XYZ file of C-alpha atoms in Angstrom:
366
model
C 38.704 -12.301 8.463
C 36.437 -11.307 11.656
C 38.820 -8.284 12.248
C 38.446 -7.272 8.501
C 35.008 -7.249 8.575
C 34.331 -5.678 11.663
C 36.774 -2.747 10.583
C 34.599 -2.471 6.910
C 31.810 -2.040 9.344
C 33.113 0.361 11.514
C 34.293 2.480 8.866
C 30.795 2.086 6.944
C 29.104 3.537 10.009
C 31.122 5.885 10.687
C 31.471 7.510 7.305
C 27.695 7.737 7.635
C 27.859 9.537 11.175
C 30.130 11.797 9.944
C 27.593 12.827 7.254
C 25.107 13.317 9.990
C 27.217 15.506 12.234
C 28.630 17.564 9.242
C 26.168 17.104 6.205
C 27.210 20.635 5.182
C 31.129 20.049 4.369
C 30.469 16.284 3.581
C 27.913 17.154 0.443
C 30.129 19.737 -0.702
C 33.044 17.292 -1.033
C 30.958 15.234 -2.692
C 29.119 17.450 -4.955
C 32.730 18.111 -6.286
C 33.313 13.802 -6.781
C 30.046 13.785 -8.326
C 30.510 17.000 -10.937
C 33.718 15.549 -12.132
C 32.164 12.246 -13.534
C 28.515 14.065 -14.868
C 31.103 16.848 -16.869
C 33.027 13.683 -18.499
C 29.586 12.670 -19.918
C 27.629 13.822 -22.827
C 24.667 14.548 -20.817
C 26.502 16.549 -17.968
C 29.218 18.105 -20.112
C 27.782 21.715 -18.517
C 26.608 20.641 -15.628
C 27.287 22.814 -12.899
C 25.228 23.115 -9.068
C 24.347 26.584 -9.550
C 22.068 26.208 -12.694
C 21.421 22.486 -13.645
C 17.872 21.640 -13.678
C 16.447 18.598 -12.386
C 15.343 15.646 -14.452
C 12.884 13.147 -14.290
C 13.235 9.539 -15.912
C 11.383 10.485 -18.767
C 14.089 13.542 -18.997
C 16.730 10.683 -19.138
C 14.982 7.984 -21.745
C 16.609 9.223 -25.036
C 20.110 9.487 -23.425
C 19.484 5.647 -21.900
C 18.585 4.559 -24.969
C 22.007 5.309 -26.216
C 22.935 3.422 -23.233
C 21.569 0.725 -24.401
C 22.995 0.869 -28.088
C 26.567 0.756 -26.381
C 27.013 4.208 -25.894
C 27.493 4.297 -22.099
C 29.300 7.690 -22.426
C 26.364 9.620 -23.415
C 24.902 9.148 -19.996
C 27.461 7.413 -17.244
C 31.181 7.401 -16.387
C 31.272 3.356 -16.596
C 29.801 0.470 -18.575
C 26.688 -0.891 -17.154
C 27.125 -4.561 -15.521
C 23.776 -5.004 -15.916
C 20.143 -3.579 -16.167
C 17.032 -3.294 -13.594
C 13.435 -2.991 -13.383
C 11.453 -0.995 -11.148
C 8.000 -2.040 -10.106
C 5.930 1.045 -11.358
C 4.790 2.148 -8.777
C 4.112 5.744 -10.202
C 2.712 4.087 -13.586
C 4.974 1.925 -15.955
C 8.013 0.158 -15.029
C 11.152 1.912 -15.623
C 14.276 0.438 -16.700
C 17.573 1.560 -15.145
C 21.182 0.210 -15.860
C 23.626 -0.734 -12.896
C 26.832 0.480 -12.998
C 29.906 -0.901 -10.535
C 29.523 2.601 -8.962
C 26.247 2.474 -8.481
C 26.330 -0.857 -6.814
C 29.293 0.109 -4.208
C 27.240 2.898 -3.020
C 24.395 0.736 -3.116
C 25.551 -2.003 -0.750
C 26.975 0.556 1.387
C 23.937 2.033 1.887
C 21.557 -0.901 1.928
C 23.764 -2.700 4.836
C 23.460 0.343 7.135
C 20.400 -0.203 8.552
C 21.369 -3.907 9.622
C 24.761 -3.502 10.863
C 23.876 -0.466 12.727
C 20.987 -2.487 14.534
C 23.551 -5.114 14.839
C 26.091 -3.057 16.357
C 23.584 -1.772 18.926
C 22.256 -4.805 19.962
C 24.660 -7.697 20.420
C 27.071 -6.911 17.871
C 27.865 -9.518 14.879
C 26.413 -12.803 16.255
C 22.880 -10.863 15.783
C 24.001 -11.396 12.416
C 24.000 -15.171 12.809
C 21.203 -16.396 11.007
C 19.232 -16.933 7.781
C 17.473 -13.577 6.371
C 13.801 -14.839 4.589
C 14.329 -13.758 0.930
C 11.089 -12.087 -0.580
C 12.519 -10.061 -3.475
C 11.297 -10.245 -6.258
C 12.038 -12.145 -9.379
C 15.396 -11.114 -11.481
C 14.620 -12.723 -14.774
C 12.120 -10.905 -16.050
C 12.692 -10.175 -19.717
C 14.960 -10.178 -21.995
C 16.725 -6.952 -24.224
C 19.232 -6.208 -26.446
C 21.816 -3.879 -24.547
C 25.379 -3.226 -25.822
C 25.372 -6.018 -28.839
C 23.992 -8.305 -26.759
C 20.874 -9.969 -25.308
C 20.477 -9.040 -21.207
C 18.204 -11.267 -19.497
C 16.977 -8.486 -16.801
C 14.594 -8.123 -13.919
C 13.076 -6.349 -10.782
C 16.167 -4.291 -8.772
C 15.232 -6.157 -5.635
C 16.112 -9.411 -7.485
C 18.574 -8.683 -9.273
C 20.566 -6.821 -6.288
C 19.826 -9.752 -4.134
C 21.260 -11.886 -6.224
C 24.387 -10.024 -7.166
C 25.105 -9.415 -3.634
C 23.713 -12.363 -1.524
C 26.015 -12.135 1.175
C 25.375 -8.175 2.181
C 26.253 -7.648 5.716
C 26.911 -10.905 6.208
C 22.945 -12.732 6.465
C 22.583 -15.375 4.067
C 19.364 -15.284 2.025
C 16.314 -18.409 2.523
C 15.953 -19.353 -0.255
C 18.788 -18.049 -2.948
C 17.643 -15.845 -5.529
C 18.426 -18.453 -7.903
C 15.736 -20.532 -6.454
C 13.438 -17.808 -6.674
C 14.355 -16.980 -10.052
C 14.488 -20.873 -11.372
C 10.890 -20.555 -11.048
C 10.052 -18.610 -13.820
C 7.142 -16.838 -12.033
C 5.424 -13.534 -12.934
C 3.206 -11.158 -10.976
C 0.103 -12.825 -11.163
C -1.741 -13.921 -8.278
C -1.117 -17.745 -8.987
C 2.527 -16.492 -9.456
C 3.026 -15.286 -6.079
C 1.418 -18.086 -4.644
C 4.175 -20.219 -6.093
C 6.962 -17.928 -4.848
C 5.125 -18.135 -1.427
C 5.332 -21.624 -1.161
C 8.533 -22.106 -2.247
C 9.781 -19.575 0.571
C 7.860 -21.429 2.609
C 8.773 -24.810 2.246
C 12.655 -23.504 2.187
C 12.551 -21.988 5.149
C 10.251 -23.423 7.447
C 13.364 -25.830 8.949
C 15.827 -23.156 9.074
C 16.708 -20.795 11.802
C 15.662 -17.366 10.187
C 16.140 -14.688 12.444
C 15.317 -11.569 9.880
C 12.754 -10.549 7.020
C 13.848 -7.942 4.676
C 12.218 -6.801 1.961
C 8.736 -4.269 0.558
C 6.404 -3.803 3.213
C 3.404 -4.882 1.125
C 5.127 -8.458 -0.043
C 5.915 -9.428 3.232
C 2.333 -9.006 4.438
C 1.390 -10.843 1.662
C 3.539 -13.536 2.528
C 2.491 -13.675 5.974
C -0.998 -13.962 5.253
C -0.628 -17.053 2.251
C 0.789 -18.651 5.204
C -1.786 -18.662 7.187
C -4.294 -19.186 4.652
C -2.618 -22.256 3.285
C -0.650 -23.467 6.123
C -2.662 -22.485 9.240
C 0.098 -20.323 10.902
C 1.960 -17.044 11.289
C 5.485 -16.275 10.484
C 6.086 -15.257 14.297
C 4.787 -19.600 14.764
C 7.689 -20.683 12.778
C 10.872 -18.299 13.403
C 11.722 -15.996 16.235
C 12.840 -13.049 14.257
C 15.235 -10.680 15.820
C 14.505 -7.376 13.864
C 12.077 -7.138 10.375
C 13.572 -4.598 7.948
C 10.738 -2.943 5.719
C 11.350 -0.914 2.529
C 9.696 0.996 -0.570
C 6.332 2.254 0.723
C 5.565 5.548 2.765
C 4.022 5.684 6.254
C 6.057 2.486 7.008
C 5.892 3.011 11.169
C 2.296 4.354 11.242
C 0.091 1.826 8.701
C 2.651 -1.484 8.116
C 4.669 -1.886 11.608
C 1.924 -3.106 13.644
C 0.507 -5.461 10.999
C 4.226 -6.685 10.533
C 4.971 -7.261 14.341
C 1.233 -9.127 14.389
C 2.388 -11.143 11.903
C 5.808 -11.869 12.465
C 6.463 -11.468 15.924
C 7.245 -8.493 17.994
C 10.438 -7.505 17.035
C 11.614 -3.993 16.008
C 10.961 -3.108 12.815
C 13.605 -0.958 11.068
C 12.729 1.260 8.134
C 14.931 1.590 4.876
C 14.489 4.177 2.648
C 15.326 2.317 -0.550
C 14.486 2.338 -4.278
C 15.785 1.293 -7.783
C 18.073 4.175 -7.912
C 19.725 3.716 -5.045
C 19.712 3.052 -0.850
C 18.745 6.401 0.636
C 18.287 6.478 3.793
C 17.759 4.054 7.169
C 16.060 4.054 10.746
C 19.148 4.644 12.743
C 17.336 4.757 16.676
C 14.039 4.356 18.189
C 12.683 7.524 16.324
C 10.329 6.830 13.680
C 12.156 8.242 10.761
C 14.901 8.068 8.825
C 18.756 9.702 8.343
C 20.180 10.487 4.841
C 23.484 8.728 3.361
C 25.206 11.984 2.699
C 28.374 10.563 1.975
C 27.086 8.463 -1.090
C 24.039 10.481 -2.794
C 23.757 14.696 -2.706
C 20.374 15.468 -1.384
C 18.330 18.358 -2.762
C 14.073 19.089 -2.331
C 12.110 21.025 -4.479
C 10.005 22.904 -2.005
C 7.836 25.832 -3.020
C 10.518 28.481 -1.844
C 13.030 26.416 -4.922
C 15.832 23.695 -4.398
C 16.836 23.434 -1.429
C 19.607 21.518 0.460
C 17.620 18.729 2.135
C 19.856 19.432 5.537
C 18.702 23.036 5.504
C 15.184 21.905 5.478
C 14.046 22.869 8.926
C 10.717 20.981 10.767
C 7.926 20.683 8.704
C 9.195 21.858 5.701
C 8.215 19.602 2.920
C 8.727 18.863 -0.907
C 9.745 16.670 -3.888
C 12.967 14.859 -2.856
C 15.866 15.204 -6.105
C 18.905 12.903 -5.283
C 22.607 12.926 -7.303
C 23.432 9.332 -7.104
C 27.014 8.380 -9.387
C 24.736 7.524 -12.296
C 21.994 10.161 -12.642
C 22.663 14.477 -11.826
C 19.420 16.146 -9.920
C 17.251 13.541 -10.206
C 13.853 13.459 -9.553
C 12.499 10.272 -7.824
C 9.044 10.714 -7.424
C 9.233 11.124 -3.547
C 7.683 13.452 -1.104
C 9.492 14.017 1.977
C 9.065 16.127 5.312
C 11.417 17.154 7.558
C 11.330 16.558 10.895
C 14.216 17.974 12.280
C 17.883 17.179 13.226
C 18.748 15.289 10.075
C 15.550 13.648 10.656
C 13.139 12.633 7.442
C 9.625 10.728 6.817
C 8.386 10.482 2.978
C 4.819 10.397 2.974
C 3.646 9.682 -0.055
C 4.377 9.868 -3.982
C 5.012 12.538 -5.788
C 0.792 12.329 -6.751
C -1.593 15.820 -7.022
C -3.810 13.594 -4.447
C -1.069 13.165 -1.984
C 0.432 16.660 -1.511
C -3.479 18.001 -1.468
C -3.634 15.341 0.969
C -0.497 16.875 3.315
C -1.576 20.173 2.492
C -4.862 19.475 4.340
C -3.596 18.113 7.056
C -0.937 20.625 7.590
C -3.417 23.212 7.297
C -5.829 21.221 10.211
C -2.679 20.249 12.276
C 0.227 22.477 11.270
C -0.172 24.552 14.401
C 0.089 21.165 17.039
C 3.149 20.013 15.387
Protein backbone atom coordinates (compact mmCIF):
# COMPACT_ATOMS: atom_id res chain seq x y z
CA UNK A 1 0.00 0.00 0.00
CA UNK A 2 3.08 2.43 0.97
CA UNK A 3 4.72 1.51 -2.44
CA UNK A 4 1.37 2.32 -4.26
CA UNK A 5 1.07 5.45 -2.88
CA UNK A 6 4.37 6.68 -3.08
CA UNK A 7 4.40 5.69 -6.91
CA UNK A 8 0.72 7.83 -7.35
CA UNK A 9 2.86 10.51 -5.91
CA UNK A 10 5.73 10.29 -7.88
CA UNK A 11 3.90 10.13 -10.97
CA UNK A 12 1.57 13.18 -9.78
CA UNK A 13 4.71 15.28 -9.48
CA UNK A 14 6.21 14.40 -12.13
CA UNK A 15 3.45 14.80 -14.66
CA UNK A 16 3.42 18.33 -13.26
CA UNK A 17 7.31 18.88 -13.86
CA UNK A 18 6.99 17.77 -17.09
CA UNK A 19 4.42 20.54 -17.75
CA UNK A 20 6.90 22.97 -16.39
CA UNK A 21 9.86 21.92 -18.48
CA UNK A 22 7.71 21.53 -21.70
CA UNK A 23 4.41 23.62 -21.20
CA UNK A 24 4.50 24.15 -24.99
CA UNK A 25 3.99 20.35 -26.28
CA UNK A 26 2.15 19.40 -22.97
CA UNK A 27 -0.89 22.13 -23.62
CA UNK A 28 -1.05 21.20 -27.09
CA UNK A 29 -1.71 17.53 -26.22
CA UNK A 30 -4.08 18.60 -24.08
CA UNK A 31 -5.85 21.22 -25.93
CA UNK A 32 -6.55 18.23 -28.34
CA UNK A 33 -8.12 15.92 -24.97
CA UNK A 34 -9.96 18.91 -24.10
CA UNK A 35 -11.54 19.85 -27.84
CA UNK A 36 -12.72 16.34 -28.21
CA UNK A 37 -15.13 16.41 -25.12
CA UNK A 38 -16.31 20.50 -25.63
CA UNK A 39 -17.19 19.32 -29.67
CA UNK A 40 -19.39 16.28 -28.16
CA UNK A 41 -21.40 19.01 -26.32
CA UNK A 42 -24.09 21.31 -27.38
CA UNK A 43 -22.29 24.28 -26.25
CA UNK A 44 -18.82 23.40 -27.89
CA UNK A 45 -20.16 21.60 -30.95
CA UNK A 46 -17.81 24.38 -33.05
CA UNK A 47 -15.47 24.97 -30.81
CA UNK A 48 -12.20 25.22 -32.17
CA UNK A 49 -8.68 27.16 -30.50
CA UNK A 50 -8.30 29.41 -33.30
CA UNK A 51 -11.65 31.37 -32.98
CA UNK A 52 -13.64 30.43 -29.76
CA UNK A 53 -14.29 33.31 -27.61
CA UNK A 54 -14.03 33.33 -24.02
CA UNK A 55 -16.92 33.14 -21.62
CA UNK A 56 -17.71 34.34 -18.42
CA UNK A 57 -20.20 32.55 -15.89
CA UNK A 58 -22.88 34.66 -16.81
CA UNK A 59 -21.98 33.47 -20.61
CA UNK A 60 -22.59 29.88 -19.22
CA UNK A 61 -26.01 30.39 -16.94
CA UNK A 62 -28.64 29.46 -19.62
CA UNK A 63 -26.65 26.37 -20.78
CA UNK A 64 -26.30 25.32 -16.75
CA UNK A 65 -29.62 25.73 -16.34
CA UNK A 66 -30.24 22.95 -18.72
CA UNK A 67 -27.80 21.28 -16.59
CA UNK A 68 -29.79 21.42 -14.03
CA UNK A 69 -33.12 20.23 -15.80
CA UNK A 70 -31.13 16.91 -16.64
CA UNK A 71 -29.68 17.93 -19.67
CA UNK A 72 -25.98 17.48 -18.84
CA UNK A 73 -25.18 17.24 -22.60
CA UNK A 74 -25.92 20.73 -23.40
CA UNK A 75 -22.94 21.82 -21.41
CA UNK A 76 -20.49 18.74 -20.12
CA UNK A 77 -19.27 15.33 -21.35
CA UNK A 78 -20.55 13.58 -17.93
CA UNK A 79 -23.39 13.75 -15.41
CA UNK A 80 -22.74 16.00 -12.57
CA UNK A 81 -22.12 14.06 -9.08
CA UNK A 82 -22.98 16.93 -7.47
CA UNK A 83 -23.23 20.83 -7.33
CA UNK A 84 -21.03 23.74 -5.58
CA UNK A 85 -21.14 27.14 -4.35
CA UNK A 86 -18.68 29.74 -4.64
CA UNK A 87 -18.34 32.44 -2.05
CA UNK A 88 -18.93 35.62 -4.26
CA UNK A 89 -16.29 37.08 -4.02
CA UNK A 90 -16.76 39.20 -7.29
CA UNK A 91 -20.59 39.83 -6.27
CA UNK A 92 -23.20 36.91 -5.99
CA UNK A 93 -22.46 33.40 -5.39
CA UNK A 94 -22.21 31.28 -8.35
CA UNK A 95 -23.30 27.84 -8.63
CA UNK A 96 -21.15 25.28 -10.47
CA UNK A 97 -21.80 21.45 -10.95
CA UNK A 98 -18.95 18.79 -10.24
CA UNK A 99 -18.37 16.38 -12.61
CA UNK A 100 -16.05 12.98 -11.92
CA UNK A 101 -13.65 14.76 -14.35
CA UNK A 102 -13.58 17.68 -12.79
CA UNK A 103 -12.87 16.20 -9.45
CA UNK A 104 -9.80 13.87 -10.71
CA UNK A 105 -8.13 16.88 -11.97
CA UNK A 106 -9.12 18.57 -8.98
CA UNK A 107 -7.47 16.36 -6.37
CA UNK A 108 -4.58 16.09 -8.54
CA UNK A 109 -4.03 19.46 -8.47
CA UNK A 110 -5.04 20.41 -4.95
CA UNK A 111 -2.51 17.62 -3.43
CA UNK A 112 0.48 19.13 -5.28
CA UNK A 113 1.35 21.67 -3.17
CA UNK A 114 1.48 19.24 -0.03
CA UNK A 115 3.15 16.30 -1.37
CA UNK A 116 5.66 18.34 -3.12
CA UNK A 117 6.52 20.11 0.32
CA UNK A 118 6.39 16.68 1.67
CA UNK A 119 8.67 15.20 -0.69
CA UNK A 120 11.20 17.98 -0.06
CA UNK A 121 11.23 17.92 3.41
CA UNK A 122 11.15 14.53 5.09
CA UNK A 123 9.19 12.70 2.70
CA UNK A 124 5.71 10.93 3.78
CA UNK A 125 5.98 10.88 7.62
CA UNK A 126 5.66 14.90 7.21
CA UNK A 127 2.42 13.70 6.24
CA UNK A 128 1.78 12.14 9.64
CA UNK A 129 -0.58 14.20 11.30
CA UNK A 130 -4.03 15.81 11.61
CA UNK A 131 -4.66 18.82 8.99
CA UNK A 132 -7.11 21.66 11.04
CA UNK A 133 -10.26 21.68 8.82
CA UNK A 134 -11.61 25.34 8.22
CA UNK A 135 -13.67 24.91 5.05
CA UNK A 136 -16.52 25.99 4.89
CA UNK A 137 -19.94 24.57 5.33
CA UNK A 138 -21.30 21.97 2.48
CA UNK A 139 -24.97 22.05 3.23
CA UNK A 140 -25.97 25.09 2.28
CA UNK A 141 -29.22 24.92 0.35
CA UNK A 142 -31.16 22.89 -1.22
CA UNK A 143 -32.22 22.65 -5.37
CA UNK A 144 -33.87 20.70 -7.67
CA UNK A 145 -31.15 19.29 -10.17
CA UNK A 146 -31.80 16.34 -12.54
CA UNK A 147 -35.44 15.23 -10.99
CA UNK A 148 -34.22 15.51 -7.84
CA UNK A 149 -33.62 17.64 -4.73
CA UNK A 150 -29.49 18.33 -4.18
CA UNK A 151 -28.71 19.45 -0.84
CA UNK A 152 -25.51 21.69 -1.98
CA UNK A 153 -22.91 23.97 -0.50
CA UNK A 154 -19.60 26.04 -0.53
CA UNK A 155 -16.78 24.06 -2.97
CA UNK A 156 -14.39 24.09 -0.06
CA UNK A 157 -16.94 21.97 1.88
CA UNK A 158 -18.19 20.05 -0.26
CA UNK A 159 -14.61 18.97 -1.80
CA UNK A 160 -13.42 18.40 1.67
CA UNK A 161 -15.84 16.24 2.34
CA UNK A 162 -15.90 14.18 -0.80
CA UNK A 163 -12.28 13.73 -0.59
CA UNK A 164 -11.21 13.75 3.14
CA UNK A 165 -8.31 11.71 2.81
CA UNK A 166 -6.35 13.92 -0.09
CA UNK A 167 -2.73 13.29 0.13
CA UNK A 168 -3.07 11.34 2.85
CA UNK A 169 -3.75 14.19 6.09
CA UNK A 170 -6.79 13.46 7.84
CA UNK A 171 -9.07 16.45 8.45
CA UNK A 172 -9.78 17.92 12.53
CA UNK A 173 -12.73 17.90 12.69
CA UNK A 174 -14.64 15.89 9.64
CA UNK A 175 -16.64 17.88 7.43
CA UNK A 176 -19.53 16.12 8.69
CA UNK A 177 -19.00 17.69 12.00
CA UNK A 178 -18.73 20.91 10.48
CA UNK A 179 -21.63 20.46 8.41
CA UNK A 180 -23.93 18.75 11.36
CA UNK A 181 -23.93 22.15 12.62
CA UNK A 182 -26.15 23.75 10.45
CA UNK A 183 -24.28 27.11 10.60
CA UNK A 184 -24.43 30.06 8.15
CA UNK A 185 -22.16 33.03 7.54
CA UNK A 186 -23.13 35.17 10.18
CA UNK A 187 -20.87 36.36 12.71
CA UNK A 188 -22.51 34.21 15.58
CA UNK A 189 -22.22 31.42 12.89
CA UNK A 190 -18.61 31.42 12.63
CA UNK A 191 -18.17 31.71 16.12
CA UNK A 192 -19.83 28.34 16.45
CA UNK A 193 -17.72 26.73 13.71
CA UNK A 194 -14.70 28.27 15.62
CA UNK A 195 -15.37 26.64 18.65
CA UNK A 196 -16.19 23.54 17.47
CA UNK A 197 -12.67 23.41 15.59
CA UNK A 198 -11.43 24.37 18.56
CA UNK A 199 -12.59 22.14 21.03
CA UNK A 200 -11.87 19.15 18.33
CA UNK A 201 -8.64 19.83 17.91
CA UNK A 202 -7.08 21.30 20.75
CA UNK A 203 -5.95 17.45 22.03
CA UNK A 204 -4.84 16.32 18.76
CA UNK A 205 -1.50 16.46 17.15
CA UNK A 206 -2.23 18.85 14.12
CA UNK A 207 0.70 19.49 12.25
CA UNK A 208 -1.00 21.57 9.13
CA UNK A 209 -3.74 24.36 8.43
CA UNK A 210 -5.16 24.48 5.05
CA UNK A 211 -7.63 26.47 3.92
CA UNK A 212 -8.66 30.70 2.70
CA UNK A 213 -6.25 32.98 4.00
CA UNK A 214 -8.87 35.30 5.53
CA UNK A 215 -10.76 32.26 7.61
CA UNK A 216 -7.81 31.10 9.09
CA UNK A 217 -6.93 34.52 10.51
CA UNK A 218 -10.18 34.65 11.67
CA UNK A 219 -9.85 31.57 13.41
CA UNK A 220 -6.70 32.42 14.95
CA UNK A 221 -7.85 35.49 16.38
CA UNK A 222 -11.52 33.91 18.05
CA UNK A 223 -8.97 31.92 19.73
CA UNK A 224 -7.36 34.23 21.35
CA UNK A 225 -10.20 36.33 22.07
CA UNK A 226 -12.15 33.55 23.67
CA UNK A 227 -9.55 31.22 24.76
CA UNK A 228 -6.52 33.42 25.62
CA UNK A 229 -4.05 31.78 23.12
CA UNK A 230 -2.59 31.44 19.64
CA UNK A 231 -2.76 28.56 17.32
CA UNK A 232 1.22 28.38 17.31
CA UNK A 233 0.36 27.76 21.74
CA UNK A 234 -1.52 24.70 20.94
CA UNK A 235 0.07 22.78 17.78
CA UNK A 236 3.49 22.92 16.26
CA UNK A 237 2.52 23.15 12.68
CA UNK A 238 4.91 21.93 10.12
CA UNK A 239 3.86 23.99 6.97
CA UNK A 240 0.32 26.35 6.72
CA UNK A 241 -1.15 26.07 3.20
CA UNK A 242 -3.15 29.36 2.25
CA UNK A 243 -5.59 29.69 -0.69
CA UNK A 244 -8.22 32.03 -2.59
CA UNK A 245 -7.01 35.59 -1.96
CA UNK A 246 -4.25 37.63 -3.92
CA UNK A 247 -1.04 39.04 -2.41
CA UNK A 248 -0.96 35.86 -0.22
CA UNK A 249 3.14 36.17 0.60
CA UNK A 250 3.18 40.00 0.89
CA UNK A 251 -0.17 40.99 3.23
CA UNK A 252 -1.34 37.30 4.91
CA UNK A 253 2.11 35.25 5.47
CA UNK A 254 3.43 37.21 8.22
CA UNK A 255 0.10 37.56 10.06
CA UNK A 256 -0.27 33.68 9.51
CA UNK A 257 3.30 32.71 10.82
CA UNK A 258 2.44 35.34 13.95
CA UNK A 259 -0.36 33.49 14.51
CA UNK A 260 0.35 30.06 13.94
CA UNK A 261 3.84 29.59 14.34
CA UNK A 262 6.71 30.08 12.04
CA UNK A 263 6.41 27.60 9.63
CA UNK A 264 6.50 28.00 5.81
CA UNK A 265 3.62 29.00 4.37
CA UNK A 266 2.82 27.51 0.93
CA UNK A 267 0.51 29.26 -1.50
CA UNK A 268 -2.27 27.44 -3.61
CA UNK A 269 -3.75 28.94 -6.33
CA UNK A 270 -7.23 27.45 -5.98
CA UNK A 271 -10.88 28.27 -6.75
CA UNK A 272 -14.37 26.70 -7.38
CA UNK A 273 -13.47 25.82 -10.84
CA UNK A 274 -10.67 24.08 -10.26
CA UNK A 275 -6.84 23.77 -8.46
CA UNK A 276 -4.61 26.01 -10.55
CA UNK A 277 -1.62 26.42 -9.52
CA UNK A 278 0.89 25.85 -6.22
CA UNK A 279 4.13 27.35 -4.50
CA UNK A 280 6.54 24.76 -5.66
CA UNK A 281 10.13 26.40 -3.89
CA UNK A 282 11.11 29.22 -1.79
CA UNK A 283 10.03 31.79 -4.54
CA UNK A 284 7.06 33.68 -3.76
CA UNK A 285 4.85 32.64 -6.57
CA UNK A 286 3.25 30.10 -8.08
CA UNK A 287 3.65 27.27 -11.18
CA UNK A 288 0.67 26.35 -13.45
CA UNK A 289 -0.86 22.63 -13.68
CA UNK A 290 -0.43 22.42 -17.39
CA UNK A 291 -1.16 18.96 -17.63
CA UNK A 292 -4.80 19.30 -16.18
CA UNK A 293 -6.22 22.93 -17.21
CA UNK A 294 -5.02 24.93 -20.74
CA UNK A 295 -3.92 28.31 -19.67
CA UNK A 296 -4.68 31.39 -21.77
CA UNK A 297 -4.54 35.56 -20.58
CA UNK A 298 -6.28 38.18 -22.10
CA UNK A 299 -3.64 40.84 -22.17
CA UNK A 300 -4.06 44.04 -24.14
CA UNK A 301 -1.92 42.68 -27.18
CA UNK A 302 -5.15 39.58 -27.28
CA UNK A 303 -5.08 35.89 -25.88
CA UNK A 304 -2.20 34.83 -25.20
CA UNK A 305 -0.61 31.49 -24.09
CA UNK A 306 0.03 32.12 -20.38
CA UNK A 307 3.71 30.34 -20.90
CA UNK A 308 4.53 32.88 -23.58
CA UNK A 309 3.82 35.61 -21.20
CA UNK A 310 7.25 37.00 -20.58
CA UNK A 311 8.14 39.23 -17.07
CA UNK A 312 5.78 41.67 -16.29
CA UNK A 313 3.36 41.04 -18.70
CA UNK A 314 -0.01 41.04 -17.15
CA UNK A 315 -3.82 40.31 -17.83
CA UNK A 316 -7.15 38.52 -17.20
CA UNK A 317 -6.30 34.82 -16.61
CA UNK A 318 -9.00 32.37 -19.01
CA UNK A 319 -8.50 28.64 -17.99
CA UNK A 320 -10.03 25.31 -20.08
CA UNK A 321 -10.72 23.06 -17.23
CA UNK A 322 -12.77 19.44 -18.50
CA UNK A 323 -16.03 21.20 -17.69
CA UNK A 324 -15.95 24.79 -18.98
CA UNK A 325 -13.93 25.96 -22.77
CA UNK A 326 -12.01 29.57 -22.36
CA UNK A 327 -13.22 30.47 -19.32
CA UNK A 328 -12.99 33.52 -17.70
CA UNK A 329 -12.34 33.41 -13.88
CA UNK A 330 -12.22 36.74 -12.77
CA UNK A 331 -8.38 36.68 -12.07
CA UNK A 332 -5.58 39.02 -12.77
CA UNK A 333 -2.29 37.57 -13.08
CA UNK A 334 1.43 38.79 -13.78
CA UNK A 335 4.11 37.05 -14.96
CA UNK A 336 7.13 36.83 -13.43
CA UNK A 337 9.16 34.78 -15.41
CA UNK A 338 10.25 31.10 -15.91
CA UNK A 339 6.82 29.57 -15.53
CA UNK A 340 6.58 31.79 -12.66
CA UNK A 341 2.97 33.61 -11.75
CA UNK A 342 1.47 36.02 -8.87
CA UNK A 343 -2.40 37.10 -9.28
CA UNK A 344 -2.82 40.31 -7.78
CA UNK A 345 -6.04 41.12 -7.57
CA UNK A 346 -9.66 40.59 -9.17
CA UNK A 347 -10.60 41.14 -12.27
CA UNK A 348 -12.04 44.91 -10.68
CA UNK A 349 -11.62 48.53 -12.84
CA UNK A 350 -10.00 49.59 -9.27
CA UNK A 351 -7.46 46.88 -9.27
CA UNK A 352 -5.90 46.96 -12.77
CA UNK A 353 -5.92 51.07 -12.36
CA UNK A 354 -4.32 50.08 -9.28
CA UNK A 355 -1.32 47.83 -11.18
CA UNK A 356 -1.34 50.19 -13.86
CA UNK A 357 -0.12 52.86 -11.40
CA UNK A 358 2.25 51.11 -9.93
CA UNK A 359 3.73 49.73 -13.02
CA UNK A 360 3.88 53.06 -14.37
CA UNK A 361 5.87 54.39 -10.82
CA UNK A 362 7.92 51.09 -10.64
CA UNK A 363 7.88 49.39 -14.03
CA UNK A 364 11.39 50.57 -14.76
CA UNK A 365 13.03 48.89 -11.15
CA UNK A 366 11.47 45.65 -11.86
Amino acid sequence: MLADALRRITDNLESMRRGLEAPAGVQEELKGKLEKGYRSTEHGGDFDWVSSPCVSYADLEPWLERVRGGDHGALLTEEPITWVMTRGTTGRSKVIPVTRGHMDALVRGGSRAVINFAMGHGGLETLAGGVLNLQFPSNMRVMEAGGREIVYGFSSGTYARLNPMMAGLRLVPRQEEVDALETGLSVGDWERRYELIYQRARGEDVVTVMGVAPVQTGFARYVKKRHGVWPRDLWGLRVIYTTSVAKIQSRYAPLLRNMYGDAPVVEMYTATEGAFGQQVDALPYWVPNYDLYVYEVKTRRGLKPMHELRRGEWGRVVVSTPMFPRYMIGDLVEAMGGNYFRVFGRDRPMVELEHRLFRAAFGWFL
